[in-house]
CSV table of C-alpha atoms in Angstrom, one decimal:
chain,number,residue,atom,x,y,z
I,1,MET,CA,24.4,-71.6,83.7
I,2,SER,CA,21.1,-73.2,83.5
I,3,LEU,CA,18.9,-72.8,80.5
I,4,THR,CA,16.9,-70.0,81.6
I,5,LYS,CA,20.0,-67.9,82.9
I,6,LYS,CA,20.6,-68.2,79.6
I,7,ASN,CA,18.3,-67.2,77.7
I,8,ALA,CA,17.9,-64.4,79.9
I,9,TYR,CA,21.1,-62.9,79.0
I,10,LEU,CA,20.7,-64.2,75.1
I,11,LYS,CA,17.4,-61.5,75.3
I,12,ALA,CA,19.4,-59.2,77.0
I,13,ALA,CA,22.2,-59.5,74.5
I,14,GLN,CA,19.4,-59.2,71.6
I,15,LYS,CA,17.8,-55.5,73.4
I,16,GLY,CA,21.1,-54.7,73.6
I,17,CYS,CA,22.3,-54.6,70.0
I,18,LEU,CA,18.2,-53.1,69.5
I,19,ASP,CA,18.3,-50.5,71.2
I,20,MET,CA,21.2,-49.3,70.4
I,21,LEU,CA,20.4,-49.3,66.5
I,22,PRO,CA,19.0,-46.3,65.6
I,23,LEU,CA,21.8,-44.9,67.1
I,24,SER,CA,25.0,-47.4,65.3
I,25,LEU,CA,22.4,-46.5,61.5
I,26,SER,CA,23.0,-42.8,62.5
I,27,VAL,CA,26.2,-42.6,62.2
I,28,ILE,CA,27.1,-44.3,58.4
I,29,PRO,CA,27.3,-40.7,57.5
I,30,TRP,CA,30.7,-39.8,59.9
I,31,GLY,CA,31.9,-43.3,59.3
I,32,ILE,CA,32.5,-43.4,55.5
I,33,LEU,CA,33.1,-39.9,56.1
I,34,CYS,CA,35.8,-40.7,58.5
I,35,GLY,CA,37.1,-43.6,56.2
I,36,SER,CA,37.3,-42.6,52.9
I,37,LEU,CA,38.5,-38.9,54.3
I,38,ALA,CA,41.8,-41.2,55.7
I,39,ILE,CA,42.7,-43.0,52.5
I,40,ALA,CA,41.7,-39.1,50.5
I,41,ARG,CA,44.5,-37.3,53.5
I,42,GLY,CA,47.1,-40.7,51.9
I,43,PHE,CA,47.0,-43.3,55.0
I,44,THR,CA,47.3,-46.9,53.4
I,45,GLU,CA,43.8,-49.1,54.1
I,46,LEU,CA,46.0,-51.0,56.8
I,47,GLU,CA,46.8,-47.2,58.9
I,48,ALA,CA,42.9,-47.2,58.4
I,49,PHE,CA,42.3,-49.9,59.5
I,50,LEU,CA,43.7,-49.8,62.3
I,51,MET,CA,42.9,-46.1,63.4
I,52,VAL,CA,38.6,-47.1,63.2
I,53,LEU,CA,40.2,-50.8,65.8
I,54,LEU,CA,42.9,-49.1,68.1
I,55,VAL,CA,40.7,-45.9,68.1
I,56,PHE,CA,37.3,-45.3,67.7
I,57,ALA,CA,36.4,-42.6,68.0
I,58,GLY,CA,34.6,-40.2,65.3
I,59,SER,CA,35.5,-36.7,66.4
I,60,VAL,CA,39.2,-38.1,67.2
I,61,GLN,CA,39.3,-39.5,63.6
I,62,LEU,CA,38.1,-36.7,61.7
I,63,VAL,CA,40.4,-34.2,63.4
I,64,VAL,CA,43.7,-36.0,64.3
I,65,ILE,CA,43.3,-37.8,60.2
I,66,GLU,CA,43.9,-33.9,59.8
I,67,LEU,CA,46.4,-33.2,61.6
I,68,MET,CA,48.8,-35.5,61.1
I,69,SER,CA,48.6,-35.1,56.8
I,70,SER,CA,49.3,-32.1,56.8
I,71,GLY,CA,52.7,-33.1,58.8
I,72,THR,CA,51.5,-31.3,62.2
I,73,PRO,CA,53.5,-32.0,64.9
I,74,LEU,CA,53.3,-35.5,67.6
I,75,THR,CA,52.7,-33.6,70.7
I,76,THR,CA,49.7,-31.0,69.5
I,77,VAL,CA,48.7,-34.4,67.6
I,78,LEU,CA,48.2,-36.2,70.9
I,79,PHE,CA,47.3,-32.6,73.2
I,80,SER,CA,44.3,-32.0,70.4
I,81,ALA,CA,42.8,-36.1,70.7
I,82,PHE,CA,43.5,-35.3,74.7
I,83,ILE,CA,40.9,-32.5,73.9
I,84,ILE,CA,38.7,-34.0,72.3
I,85,SER,CA,37.9,-37.7,75.0
I,86,SER,CA,38.0,-35.1,78.2
I,87,ARG,CA,34.3,-35.4,77.9
I,88,HIS,CA,34.8,-39.3,78.4
I,89,PHE,CA,36.2,-38.9,81.7
I,90,LEU,CA,33.1,-37.5,82.7
I,91,TYR,CA,31.5,-40.7,81.9
I,92,GLY,CA,33.9,-42.2,83.5
I,93,LEU,CA,33.6,-40.5,86.9
I,94,VAL,CA,29.9,-41.1,86.3
I,95,LEU,CA,29.9,-44.6,85.9
I,96,ARG,CA,33.1,-45.8,88.4
I,97,ASP,CA,30.3,-46.6,91.1
I,98,LYS,CA,29.1,-49.0,88.7
I,99,ILE,CA,31.4,-50.4,87.5
I,100,LYS,CA,35.0,-50.7,90.1
I,101,ASN,CA,34.0,-53.6,91.6
I,102,LEU,CA,33.3,-55.7,88.9
I,103,PRO,CA,36.1,-58.0,87.2
I,104,CYS,CA,38.8,-57.1,84.5
I,105,LYS,CA,37.5,-58.3,81.1
I,106,TYR,CA,33.7,-55.6,81.9
I,107,ARG,CA,35.5,-53.2,84.1
I,108,ILE,CA,37.9,-53.2,80.5
I,109,GLY,CA,35.3,-53.7,78.0
I,110,ILE,CA,32.9,-51.7,79.4
I,111,GLY,CA,35.9,-48.6,78.9
I,112,PHE,CA,36.2,-49.8,75.4
I,113,LEU,CA,33.6,-49.3,74.6
I,114,LEU,CA,33.2,-46.6,76.1
I,115,THR,CA,31.4,-43.6,73.2
I,116,ASP,CA,28.9,-40.6,73.6
I,117,GLU,CA,26.7,-43.5,72.3
I,118,LEU,CA,27.2,-46.6,75.1
I,119,PHE,CA,26.7,-44.1,77.9
I,120,ALA,CA,23.5,-42.7,76.0
I,121,LEU,CA,22.1,-46.7,77.3
I,122,SER,CA,23.6,-46.3,80.4
I,123,ALA,CA,22.9,-43.2,82.3
I,124,HIS,CA,20.1,-44.3,83.6
I,125,ASN,CA,19.8,-45.4,87.9
I,126,LYS,CA,19.2,-49.0,86.5
I,127,ALA,CA,21.8,-49.5,83.4
I,128,LEU,CA,24.2,-51.7,85.1
I,129,ASN,CA,23.0,-53.0,87.4
I,130,GLY,CA,23.4,-57.2,87.9
I,131,LYS,CA,24.4,-59.5,85.1
I,132,ARG,CA,22.3,-59.2,82.9
I,133,ARG,CA,22.0,-55.6,82.2
I,134,LEU,CA,25.7,-55.7,82.5
I,135,VAL,CA,25.5,-58.2,78.9
I,136,TYR,CA,23.3,-55.8,77.6
I,137,ALA,CA,25.3,-53.1,78.1
I,138,LEU,CA,28.4,-55.1,77.0
I,139,SER,CA,26.6,-56.1,73.1
I,140,ALA,CA,25.2,-52.4,72.3
I,141,GLY,CA,28.5,-51.1,72.2
I,142,ALA,CA,29.8,-54.4,70.9
I,143,SER,CA,27.3,-53.7,68.3
I,144,PHE,CA,28.4,-50.7,68.0
I,145,TYR,CA,31.9,-50.5,67.4
I,146,VAL,CA,30.8,-54.2,64.9
I,147,CYS,CA,28.6,-51.2,63.1
I,148,TRP,CA,31.4,-48.6,63.2
I,149,ILE,CA,34.0,-50.3,61.9
I,150,THR,CA,31.7,-51.5,59.0
I,151,TRP,CA,31.2,-48.3,58.1
I,152,ASN,CA,35.4,-47.4,58.4
I,153,VAL,CA,35.1,-50.2,56.1
I,154,ILE,CA,32.8,-49.2,53.2
I,155,GLY,CA,34.4,-45.5,53.5
I,156,ILE,CA,38.1,-46.7,53.2
I,157,ILE,CA,37.0,-49.3,50.2
I,158,ALA,CA,34.6,-46.7,48.0
I,159,GLY,CA,37.6,-43.9,49.0
I,160,ASN,CA,37.9,-40.7,46.5
I,161,TYR,CA,35.0,-42.5,45.5
I,162,MET,CA,33.0,-41.6,48.1
I,163,PRO,CA,31.0,-38.5,48.0
I,164,ASP,CA,31.4,-36.4,51.3
I,165,LEU,CA,27.7,-37.6,52.7
I,166,THR,CA,28.1,-34.9,55.5
I,167,SER,CA,27.4,-32.3,53.0
I,168,LEU,CA,24.3,-34.1,52.6
I,169,GLY,CA,23.0,-33.4,55.5
I,170,LEU,CA,22.9,-36.3,56.7
I,171,ASP,CA,25.3,-35.2,60.2
I,172,PHE,CA,21.3,-34.5,60.7
I,173,ALA,CA,20.1,-38.3,62.3
I,174,ILE,CA,22.3,-37.7,64.8
I,175,ALA,CA,20.7,-35.0,66.1
I,176,VAL,CA,17.6,-36.7,66.3
I,177,THR,CA,18.6,-39.9,67.8
I,178,PHE,CA,20.4,-37.4,70.0
I,179,ILE,CA,17.4,-35.7,71.0
I,180,SER,CA,14.9,-38.8,70.9
I,181,LEU,CA,17.6,-39.7,73.7
I,182,VAL,CA,17.1,-36.1,76.3
I,183,ILE,CA,13.7,-35.4,75.8
I,184,PRO,CA,12.6,-38.4,77.5
I,185,SER,CA,14.7,-38.5,80.4
I,186,ILE,CA,13.9,-34.2,81.1
I,187,THR,CA,11.5,-34.5,83.5
I,188,ASN,CA,11.6,-32.0,85.9
I,189,LEU,CA,12.7,-28.4,86.3
I,190,PRO,CA,16.7,-29.6,87.5
I,191,MET,CA,16.6,-31.7,84.4
I,192,LEU,CA,15.2,-28.6,81.6
I,193,VAL,CA,17.3,-26.4,83.4
I,194,THR,CA,20.3,-28.3,82.8
I,195,ALA,CA,19.0,-29.1,79.1
I,196,LEU,CA,19.5,-26.1,78.8
I,197,THR,CA,22.1,-24.4,79.8
I,198,ALA,CA,24.1,-27.3,77.8
I,199,GLY,CA,22.7,-25.9,74.9
I,200,PHE,CA,22.6,-22.3,75.2
I,201,LEU,CA,26.3,-22.6,76.1
I,202,SER,CA,27.9,-25.7,73.8
I,203,VAL,CA,26.2,-23.1,71.0
I,204,THR,CA,28.0,-20.4,72.5
I,205,PHE,CA,31.4,-21.6,72.8
I,206,LYS,CA,30.9,-23.4,69.9
I,207,LEU,CA,31.1,-19.8,68.1
I,208,LEU,CA,33.9,-18.6,70.2
I,209,HIS,CA,35.7,-21.9,68.8
I,210,PHE,CA,36.5,-22.9,72.1
I,211,GLN,CA,38.8,-25.7,72.1
I,212,LEU,CA,37.2,-27.1,75.2
I,213,ASP,CA,33.9,-26.0,74.9
I,214,LEU,CA,31.9,-30.0,75.1
I,215,VAL,CA,33.1,-30.1,78.5
I,216,PHE,CA,33.1,-27.0,80.0
I,217,ALA,CA,30.0,-26.3,79.0
I,218,SER,CA,28.5,-29.1,80.1
I,219,VAL,CA,30.3,-29.4,83.4
I,220,LEU,CA,28.0,-25.6,83.7
I,221,ALA,CA,25.0,-27.1,82.3
I,222,MET,CA,25.2,-30.2,85.3
I,223,THR,CA,26.6,-27.8,88.4
I,224,ALA,CA,23.1,-25.7,87.8
I,225,GLY,CA,21.0,-27.9,87.1
I,226,PHE,CA,22.2,-29.7,91.1
I,227,PHE,CA,22.0,-25.9,91.5
I,228,THR,CA,18.5,-25.5,90.3
I,229,SER,CA,17.8,-29.6,93.1
I,230,GLU,CA,19.1,-28.1,96.2
I,231,LEU,CA,17.6,-24.4,95.5
I,232,LEU,CA,14.9,-26.5,95.3
I,233,LYS,CA,14.8,-29.0,97.8
I,234,ARG,CA,15.9,-25.8,99.8
I,235,SER,CA,12.1,-24.3,99.6
I,236,LYS,CA,10.1,-27.2,100.0
I,237,ALA,CA,11.9,-27.7,103.7
I,238,LEU,CA,10.1,-24.2,104.0
I,239,LYS,CA,7.2,-24.5,103.2
I,240,VAL,CA,7.3,-27.7,105.7
I,241,ARG,CA,8.9,-25.8,108.2
I,242,GLY,CA,6.8,-23.1,107.9
I,243,GLU,CA,3.4,-24.8,107.4
I,244,ILE,CA,4.3,-26.7,110.8
I,245,LYS,CA,4.8,-23.4,112.7
I,246,ALA,CA,1.7,-22.5,111.2
I,247,LEU,CA,-0.2,-25.5,113.0
I,248,GLU,CA,1.6,-25.5,116.5
I,249,GLU,CA,0.7,-22.1,116.4
I,250,THR,CA,-2.9,-23.0,115.9
I,251,GLN,CA,-3.7,-26.0,118.5
O,1,MET,CA,55.9,-44.0,61.8
O,2,ASN,CA,51.7,-43.8,60.7
O,3,ILE,CA,51.3,-46.5,63.2
O,4,ILE,CA,53.1,-45.6,66.0
O,5,THR,CA,51.0,-42.6,66.3
O,6,ILE,CA,47.8,-44.9,66.1
O,7,ILE,CA,48.9,-46.9,68.6
O,8,LEU,CA,49.2,-43.9,70.7
O,9,LEU,CA,46.5,-42.1,69.8
O,10,ALA,CA,44.6,-45.3,70.7
O,11,CYS,CA,45.8,-45.5,74.4
O,12,ILE,CA,45.0,-41.5,75.6
O,13,THR,CA,40.9,-42.4,73.9
O,14,PHE,CA,41.1,-45.4,76.6
O,15,SER,CA,42.4,-43.5,79.1
O,16,SER,CA,40.0,-41.2,78.7
O,17,ARG,CA,37.2,-44.0,78.9
O,18,TYR,CA,39.3,-46.2,81.9
O,19,LEU,CA,40.5,-43.9,84.1
O,20,PHE,CA,37.9,-43.9,86.4
O,21,LEU,CA,36.8,-47.2,86.1
O,22,GLU,CA,40.5,-48.0,87.5
O,23,PRO,CA,39.5,-49.7,90.8
O,24,MET,CA,43.3,-48.2,91.8
O,25,LEU,CA,42.3,-45.4,91.8
O,26,PRO,CA,42.1,-43.6,94.6
O,27,LEU,CA,39.3,-41.5,94.6
O,28,LYS,CA,35.5,-41.9,96.7
O,29,ILE,CA,32.3,-39.5,95.1
O,30,GLY,CA,30.3,-37.9,97.6
O,31,PRO,CA,26.9,-37.6,98.1
O,32,LYS,CA,27.2,-34.4,96.0
O,33,ILE,CA,29.3,-34.9,93.6
O,34,LYS,CA,27.0,-38.3,92.9
O,35,SER,CA,23.6,-35.2,92.6
O,36,LEU,CA,25.9,-33.3,89.9
O,37,LEU,CA,27.2,-36.3,88.3
O,38,SER,CA,22.9,-37.2,88.0
O,39,PHE,CA,22.7,-34.3,85.6
O,40,SER,CA,26.0,-35.7,82.9
O,41,ALA,CA,23.2,-37.3,80.5
O,42,PRO,CA,21.0,-34.6,79.7
O,43,ALA,CA,24.2,-32.2,79.7
O,44,VAL,CA,26.2,-34.0,77.2
O,45,LEU,CA,24.0,-35.1,74.7
O,46,THR,CA,21.9,-31.7,74.2
O,47,ALA,CA,26.6,-30.3,74.1
O,48,ILE,CA,26.2,-32.1,71.3
O,49,TRP,CA,23.0,-31.7,70.1
O,50,PHE,CA,22.9,-28.1,70.0
O,51,PRO,CA,25.5,-27.1,67.6
O,52,ILE,CA,24.9,-29.8,65.6
O,53,VAL,CA,21.4,-27.9,64.9
O,54,PHE,CA,21.9,-23.6,65.5
O,55,ILE,CA,25.5,-23.8,63.4
O,56,ARG,CA,25.0,-23.2,59.8
O,57,ASP,CA,28.7,-22.4,58.9
O,58,ASN,CA,30.1,-21.2,61.7
O,59,SER,CA,27.2,-19.2,62.4
O,60,LEU,CA,24.5,-19.2,64.1
O,61,THR,CA,21.0,-20.6,62.3
O,62,SER,CA,20.2,-17.1,61.1
O,63,SER,CA,16.3,-19.0,58.6
O,64,LEU,CA,12.9,-20.7,61.0
O,65,THR,CA,13.0,-21.7,57.5
O,66,ASP,CA,16.2,-23.7,58.0
O,67,PRO,CA,15.7,-27.7,58.0
O,68,TYR,CA,17.5,-28.5,60.8
O,69,LEU,CA,15.8,-26.0,63.8
O,70,ALA,CA,12.8,-27.7,61.4
O,71,ALA,CA,12.9,-30.7,61.2
O,72,ALA,CA,14.4,-30.5,65.1
O,73,ALA,CA,11.9,-28.3,66.8
O,74,VAL,CA,9.4,-31.6,64.7
O,75,ALA,CA,11.7,-34.0,67.3
O,76,VAL,CA,11.4,-32.1,70.0
O,77,ILE,CA,7.5,-32.5,70.0
O,78,ALA,CA,7.2,-35.8,68.9
O,79,SER,CA,9.9,-37.3,70.9
O,80,TYR,CA,8.0,-35.2,73.8
O,81,LYS,CA,4.2,-36.9,72.6
O,82,THR,CA,5.5,-40.1,72.1
O,83,ARG,CA,8.6,-40.7,73.5
O,84,SER,CA,9.7,-43.6,70.6
O,85,ILE,CA,13.0,-43.5,69.1
O,86,TYR,CA,10.8,-44.8,66.0
O,87,PHE,CA,8.3,-42.6,66.1
O,88,THR,CA,10.7,-39.4,66.2
O,89,LEU,CA,14.0,-41.2,64.2
O,90,GLY,CA,11.2,-41.8,61.0
O,91,ILE,CA,8.7,-38.6,61.2
O,92,SER,CA,11.8,-35.4,61.7
O,93,LEU,CA,13.8,-37.4,59.3
O,94,CYS,CA,10.7,-37.3,55.9
O,95,VAL,CA,10.1,-33.2,57.5
O,96,PHE,CA,14.4,-32.4,57.3
O,97,ALA,CA,14.2,-34.1,53.7
O,98,LEU,CA,11.5,-33.5,52.5
O,99,LEU,CA,12.3,-29.4,53.5
O,100,GLN,CA,15.9,-29.7,52.1
O,101,VAL,CA,14.5,-31.2,48.6
O,102,PHE,CA,12.1,-27.7,48.8
O,103,LYS,CA,15.5,-26.0,49.4
O,104,SER,CA,17.0,-26.9,46.5
O,105,ALA,CA,14.1,-26.7,44.4
O,106,LEU,CA,13.9,-23.3,45.4
O,107,MET,CA,17.4,-22.2,44.5
O,108,PHE,CA,17.3,-23.3,41.5
């Protein structure tokens, strides 16, 4: 590999870590909570560590720790994890055409690291095209993984002595990072319709304690955005047709 | 026993992320579905942050001076105007912290 190429990849890797940094920092309270909750609920240090190392999913970790410690049947635990994880199917579907023909190591790597946060950085059109952008995504995802493990380990070590940081309202940091990722992407009416529908439905479904709240709100919002863009296209086409007709009549 | 459960959980989270990246899976994404999927990012991300901002203790936030609501409004405006993650984070977290302190000061 030439030196300039190597340099370009190194730069891409650095940018990946840097772009992920606000997201990695905003999950500090959740990471610490995951680690300390596992200890508080009677998991051994090894189990708590394996949980973050292998499962690597904040909301799944929090829910299954509570379920497992209260003696819930295995099938219920696994089913709950499946429901919470189901939004990731959507991420895989979105990235499928870009990833499926890549060598195994990239597929497995991106697949393992594909959190909400990595998806947030990889959902735009150009993402993951070419090796430089792959290096960018992999290092962004890997840096998030390392940070998440670190926050969890702090929680595991602190155990019961750690106050619940989320009760201080530190979960607000997650909301803000997502706000600052979404707002710049809303550049047209269909995107605005999508975001507003998703927001309204996710709040409604959550208040109704609907289990698949996130997935259903997202899919319905995507459908709303899609139909808005189709309607806009159609009305534009009609307008053009009308103008052509008017031109023909004047001639 | 817990360790086996953890390994099974890992299989679930990994397969949910990896499944559609697998080339052996016989699935072709048509242009309509592709266009539908292009709306996934604003949909999912908004569906994640709205409940954090608008739901407090299992019910809708009722007060307009709620720190979450007010600081989120600041974040939306800041992000719209500057498009910078860091500026948005900085200013809205400051507003949020000030309102939290103000709120707890009022309580005492």
